[in-house]
Tab-separated table of C-alpha atoms in Angstrom:
chain	number	residue	atom	x	y	z
A	1	MET	CA	-4.268	-3.417	16.173
A	2	ILE	CA	-2.865	-2.023	12.829
A	3	CYS	CA	-2.239	-4.537	9.885
A	4	GLY	CA	-0.394	-3.852	7.021
A	5	VAL	CA	-2.264	-4.747	3.142
A	6	ILE	CA	0.191	-4.790	0.340
A	7	LEU	CA	-1.767	-4.412	-3.252
A	8	ALA	CA	0.444	-6.194	-5.569
A	9	ALA	CA	-2.307	-7.891	-7.655
A	10	GLY	CA	-1.401	-5.859	-10.719
A	11	ASP	CA	-0.807	-7.995	-14.412
A	12	SER	CA	2.136	-4.626	-14.541
A	13	GLU	CA	1.349	-4.984	-18.610
A	14	ARG	CA	3.204	-1.464	-19.260
A	15	MET	CA	6.005	-2.813	-17.174
A	16	GLY	CA	6.006	-6.060	-19.155
A	17	SER	CA	7.572	-7.970	-16.211
A	18	PRO	CA	6.047	-7.790	-12.841
A	19	LYS	CA	6.834	-4.647	-10.704
A	20	ALA	CA	6.800	-6.612	-7.207
A	21	LEU	CA	10.090	-8.441	-8.402
A	22	LEU	CA	11.025	-4.396	-9.883
A	23	LYS	CA	14.540	-3.558	-7.977
A	24	HIS	CA	14.986	-0.927	-5.744
A	25	GLN	CA	18.322	-0.581	-3.629
A	26	ASP	CA	19.322	-4.564	-3.106
A	27	GLN	CA	15.458	-5.737	-2.562
A	28	THR	CA	12.655	-5.861	-5.000
A	29	PHE	CA	9.671	-3.553	-4.666
A	30	LEU	CA	7.811	-6.251	-2.442
A	31	GLU	CA	10.213	-6.288	-0.041
A	32	ALA	CA	11.412	-3.317	0.331
A	33	VAL	CA	7.617	-2.239	1.318
A	34	CYS	CA	7.366	-4.940	3.126
A	35	GLY	CA	10.723	-3.461	5.164
A	36	LYS	CA	9.281	-0.167	5.393
A	37	MET	CA	6.080	-1.379	7.000
A	38	ARG	CA	8.261	-3.869	9.803
A	39	ALA	CA	10.488	-0.559	10.400
A	40	ALA	CA	6.738	1.084	11.306
A	41	GLY	CA	5.953	-1.389	13.847
A	42	LEU	CA	3.778	-4.133	12.211
A	43	ARG	CA	3.968	-7.494	12.568
A	44	ASP	CA	0.521	-9.013	10.586
A	45	ILE	CA	1.103	-7.881	6.961
A	46	LEU	CA	-0.822	-9.404	4.049
A	47	VAL	CA	-0.121	-9.359	0.827
A	48	VAL	CA	-2.823	-9.181	-2.357
A	49	LEU	CA	-0.690	-10.734	-5.497
A	50	GLY	CA	-2.459	-11.782	-8.423
A	51	ARG	CA	-1.420	-14.130	-11.952
A	52	HIS	CA	2.469	-13.668	-11.141
A	53	GLU	CA	2.002	-15.349	-7.983
A	54	ARG	CA	4.522	-18.202	-8.893
A	55	ASP	CA	6.873	-15.928	-10.514
A	56	ILE	CA	6.848	-13.470	-7.371
A	57	ARG	CA	6.548	-16.251	-4.533
A	58	ARG	CA	10.009	-17.558	-6.306
A	59	ALA	CA	12.026	-14.234	-6.443
A	60	TRP	CA	10.694	-13.139	-3.032
A	61	ASN	CA	12.423	-13.459	-0.183
A	62	ARG	CA	9.421	-14.354	2.888
A	63	ARG	CA	9.018	-12.888	5.992
A	64	GLY	CA	6.047	-14.248	7.271
A	65	GLU	CA	3.642	-12.779	5.358
A	66	THR	CA	0.488	-13.533	4.623
A	67	VAL	CA	-0.655	-14.351	0.854
A	68	ILE	CA	-3.641	-14.009	-0.840
A	69	VAL	CA	-4.412	-13.974	-4.714
A	70	ASN	CA	-7.241	-11.920	-6.341
A	71	PRO	CA	-8.661	-14.451	-9.130
A	72	ASN	CA	-10.032	-11.318	-11.496
A	73	PRO	CA	-6.929	-8.828	-11.200
A	74	GLU	CA	-8.584	-7.538	-13.684
A	75	GLU	CA	-10.920	-5.606	-11.800
A	76	GLY	CA	-8.736	-3.335	-11.037
A	77	GLN	CA	-6.959	-2.774	-7.344
A	78	ALA	CA	-10.571	-1.919	-5.346
A	79	SER	CA	-10.607	-5.643	-6.019
A	80	SER	CA	-7.817	-6.346	-4.292
A	81	LEU	CA	-9.034	-4.112	-1.497
A	82	LYS	CA	-11.757	-5.685	-1.109
A	83	LEU	CA	-10.592	-8.969	-0.906
A	84	ALA	CA	-8.165	-8.008	1.664
A	85	LEU	CA	-10.842	-6.487	3.742
A	86	ARG	CA	-12.374	-10.104	3.753
A	87	HIS	CA	-9.380	-11.441	4.801
A	88	LEU	CA	-8.845	-9.002	7.713
A	89	PRO	CA	-11.212	-10.268	10.173
A	90	GLN	CA	-9.369	-13.469	10.322
A	91	TRP	CA	-6.835	-11.606	12.503
A	92	PRO	CA	-9.549	-10.816	15.538
A	93	PHE	CA	-7.241	-7.615	16.959
A	94	ALA	CA	-6.874	-5.836	13.349
A	95	SER	CA	-8.715	-2.628	14.121
A	96	ALA	CA	-6.752	-0.293	10.957
A	97	ALA	CA	-4.993	-1.574	7.492
A	98	LEU	CA	-2.042	0.712	6.530
A	99	VAL	CA	-2.398	-0.136	2.582
A	100	ALA	CA	0.216	0.286	0.255
A	101	LEU	CA	0.681	-0.044	-3.386
A	102	VAL	CA	3.731	-1.899	-4.402
A	103	ASP	CA	4.697	0.187	-7.375
A	104	MET	CA	5.277	2.735	-4.720
A	105	PRO	CA	8.585	1.647	-2.701
A	106	TYR	CA	10.106	5.443	-2.357
A	107	VAL	CA	7.963	5.939	0.471
A	108	GLY	CA	9.752	6.920	3.316
A	109	ALA	CA	9.975	4.620	6.780
A	110	ALA	CA	9.713	7.935	8.412
A	111	THR	CA	6.691	8.502	6.569
A	112	TYR	CA	4.754	5.072	7.338
A	113	ARG	CA	5.741	5.532	10.887
A	114	GLN	CA	3.984	8.803	11.175
A	115	LEU	CA	1.307	7.455	9.425
A	116	VAL	CA	1.116	4.754	11.802
A	117	GLY	CA	1.821	7.287	14.949
A	118	CYS	CA	-0.761	9.239	13.291
A	119	TRP	CA	-3.392	7.116	13.424
A	120	ARG	CA	-3.078	5.696	17.006
A	121	GLN	CA	-3.296	9.440	18.544
A	122	ASN	CA	-6.912	8.970	16.523
A	123	VAL	CA	-8.130	5.368	16.440
A	124	GLY	CA	-11.029	5.610	14.890
A	125	ARG	CA	-9.880	8.178	11.807
A	126	SER	CA	-8.465	7.176	8.772
A	127	VAL	CA	-4.966	8.769	7.692
A	128	ILE	CA	-4.290	10.119	4.759
A	129	PRO	CA	-0.827	11.703	3.543
A	130	ARG	CA	-0.447	15.153	2.154
A	131	TYR	CA	2.618	16.257	0.545
A	132	GLN	CA	1.863	20.344	-0.157
A	133	GLY	CA	-1.151	19.907	-0.181
A	134	LYS	CA	-2.024	16.429	-2.858
A	135	ARG	CA	-3.114	13.537	-1.253
A	136	GLY	CA	-0.452	10.309	-1.804
A	137	HIS	CA	-0.071	6.518	-0.700
A	138	PRO	CA	-0.025	5.538	1.593
A	139	ILE	CA	-3.119	5.181	3.681
A	140	VAL	CA	-4.223	3.830	6.867
A	141	LEU	CA	-8.180	2.838	6.887
A	142	ASP	CA	-9.736	2.299	9.941
A	143	GLN	CA	-12.316	-0.370	10.744
A	144	ARG	CA	-15.282	1.960	10.748
A	145	LEU	CA	-14.281	2.595	7.408
A	146	TRP	CA	-14.400	-0.777	5.882
A	147	PRO	CA	-17.495	-1.696	5.379
A	148	LEU	CA	-17.610	1.746	2.582
A	149	CYS	CA	-14.922	0.354	1.028
A	150	SER	CA	-16.237	-3.061	0.586
A	151	LEU	CA	-19.013	-0.886	-1.752
A	152	CYS	CA	-16.541	1.095	-3.855
A	153	PRO	CA	-17.310	0.899	-7.132
A	154	ARG	CA	-15.137	-0.260	-9.913
A	155	GLU	CA	-14.588	2.814	-11.885
A	156	GLU	CA	-14.050	4.882	-8.385
A	157	GLY	CA	-12.075	2.958	-5.976
A	158	LEU	CA	-11.209	4.204	-2.905
A	159	HIS	CA	-11.912	7.589	-3.136
A	160	TRP	CA	-15.290	6.473	-3.373
A	161	ALA	CA	-15.813	5.611	0.262
A	162	LEU	CA	-13.284	8.340	0.992
A	163	LYS	CA	-15.553	10.481	-0.209
A	164	ARG	CA	-18.677	9.208	1.896
A	165	GLY	CA	-16.205	9.351	4.795
A	166	GLU	CA	-14.293	11.912	4.915
A	167	SER	CA	-15.946	13.262	7.714
A	168	SER	CA	-13.847	10.493	9.534
A	169	VAL	CA	-10.364	11.191	7.855
A	170	PHE	CA	-7.405	12.873	8.927
A	171	ASN	CA	-5.375	14.243	6.334
A	172	LEU	CA	-1.495	13.951	7.752
A	173	ASP	CA	1.220	16.759	6.152
A	174	VAL	CA	4.464	14.673	5.061
A	175	ASP	CA	7.715	15.747	3.872
A	176	ASP	CA	8.241	13.013	1.717
A	177	PRO	CA	7.253	13.647	-2.153
A	178	ALA	CA	7.629	10.075	-2.781
A	179	ILE	CA	3.565	9.211	-1.788
A	180	HIS	CA	2.714	10.914	-5.165
A	181	ARG	CA	5.463	8.703	-7.205
A	182	ASP	CA	4.649	4.857	-8.285
A	183	VAL	CA	5.835	3.368	-11.412
A	184	ASP	CA	3.641	2.315	-14.441
A	185	THR	CA	6.645	1.568	-17.513
A	186	PRO	CA	9.863	0.904	-17.787
A	187	GLU	CA	10.769	4.939	-18.507
A	188	GLU	CA	9.033	6.106	-15.155
A	189	TYR	CA	11.163	2.866	-13.545
A	190	HIS	CA	15.025	4.301	-14.624
A	191	ARG	CA	14.079	7.600	-13.790
A	192	GLU	CA	13.299	7.608	-10.521
A	193	SER	CA	15.304	4.891	-9.935
A	194	GLY	CA	17.740	7.535	-11.022
A	195	GLN	CA	15.642	9.861	-8.315
A	196	GLU	CA	16.117	7.487	-5.418
A	197	GLY	CA	18.412	10.090	-3.227
A	198	LYS	CA	15.738	13.077	-3.642
A	199	TRP	CA	13.210	10.081	-1.843
A	200	ALA	CA	15.423	8.923	1.202
A	201	ARG	CA	14.539	11.748	2.857
A	202	GLY	CA	12.331	9.695	4.952
A	203	LYS	CA	14.381	6.798	5.809
């Protein structure tokens, strides 16, 4: 079984407000990412929150997602991923995790479905989307790579584990430039919001 993991524990300092609650069409970023995971057939979704937990919980229209809180989000994205991976054994049938970043809501639902389908055809391998030769997100982490991910240093993060587990990684070419598009500042948000039609190809 493949489950979903959404990393949303960042402080959003450059944005000035929680990125999880920014609007994408008629939803928040977090709701949009959750919806695309469900559209790809994922039933179990784990969301890692941080210091903005209360604000996000109040505004978020939850639909059964599990929430855990990273007490030390300043330690970086890797700390949230490690926390999530420690939780996943509580779902005994979980054998892979589709890991998404909350500030990338423009990735098409079709891309999520492709990633899930590719993993099911290549069980035992992690799957990374690639557009025009460059890797992006979200990523399917097969359970065989979880031990390496739990060791990745803060400075290098997931790249450290992927480099060492490269032989078990499948690169999936997708027609979705949004796998490279994250949002960190108000300027980026306004620019990317104006490009929504462009990223809609994967819906």
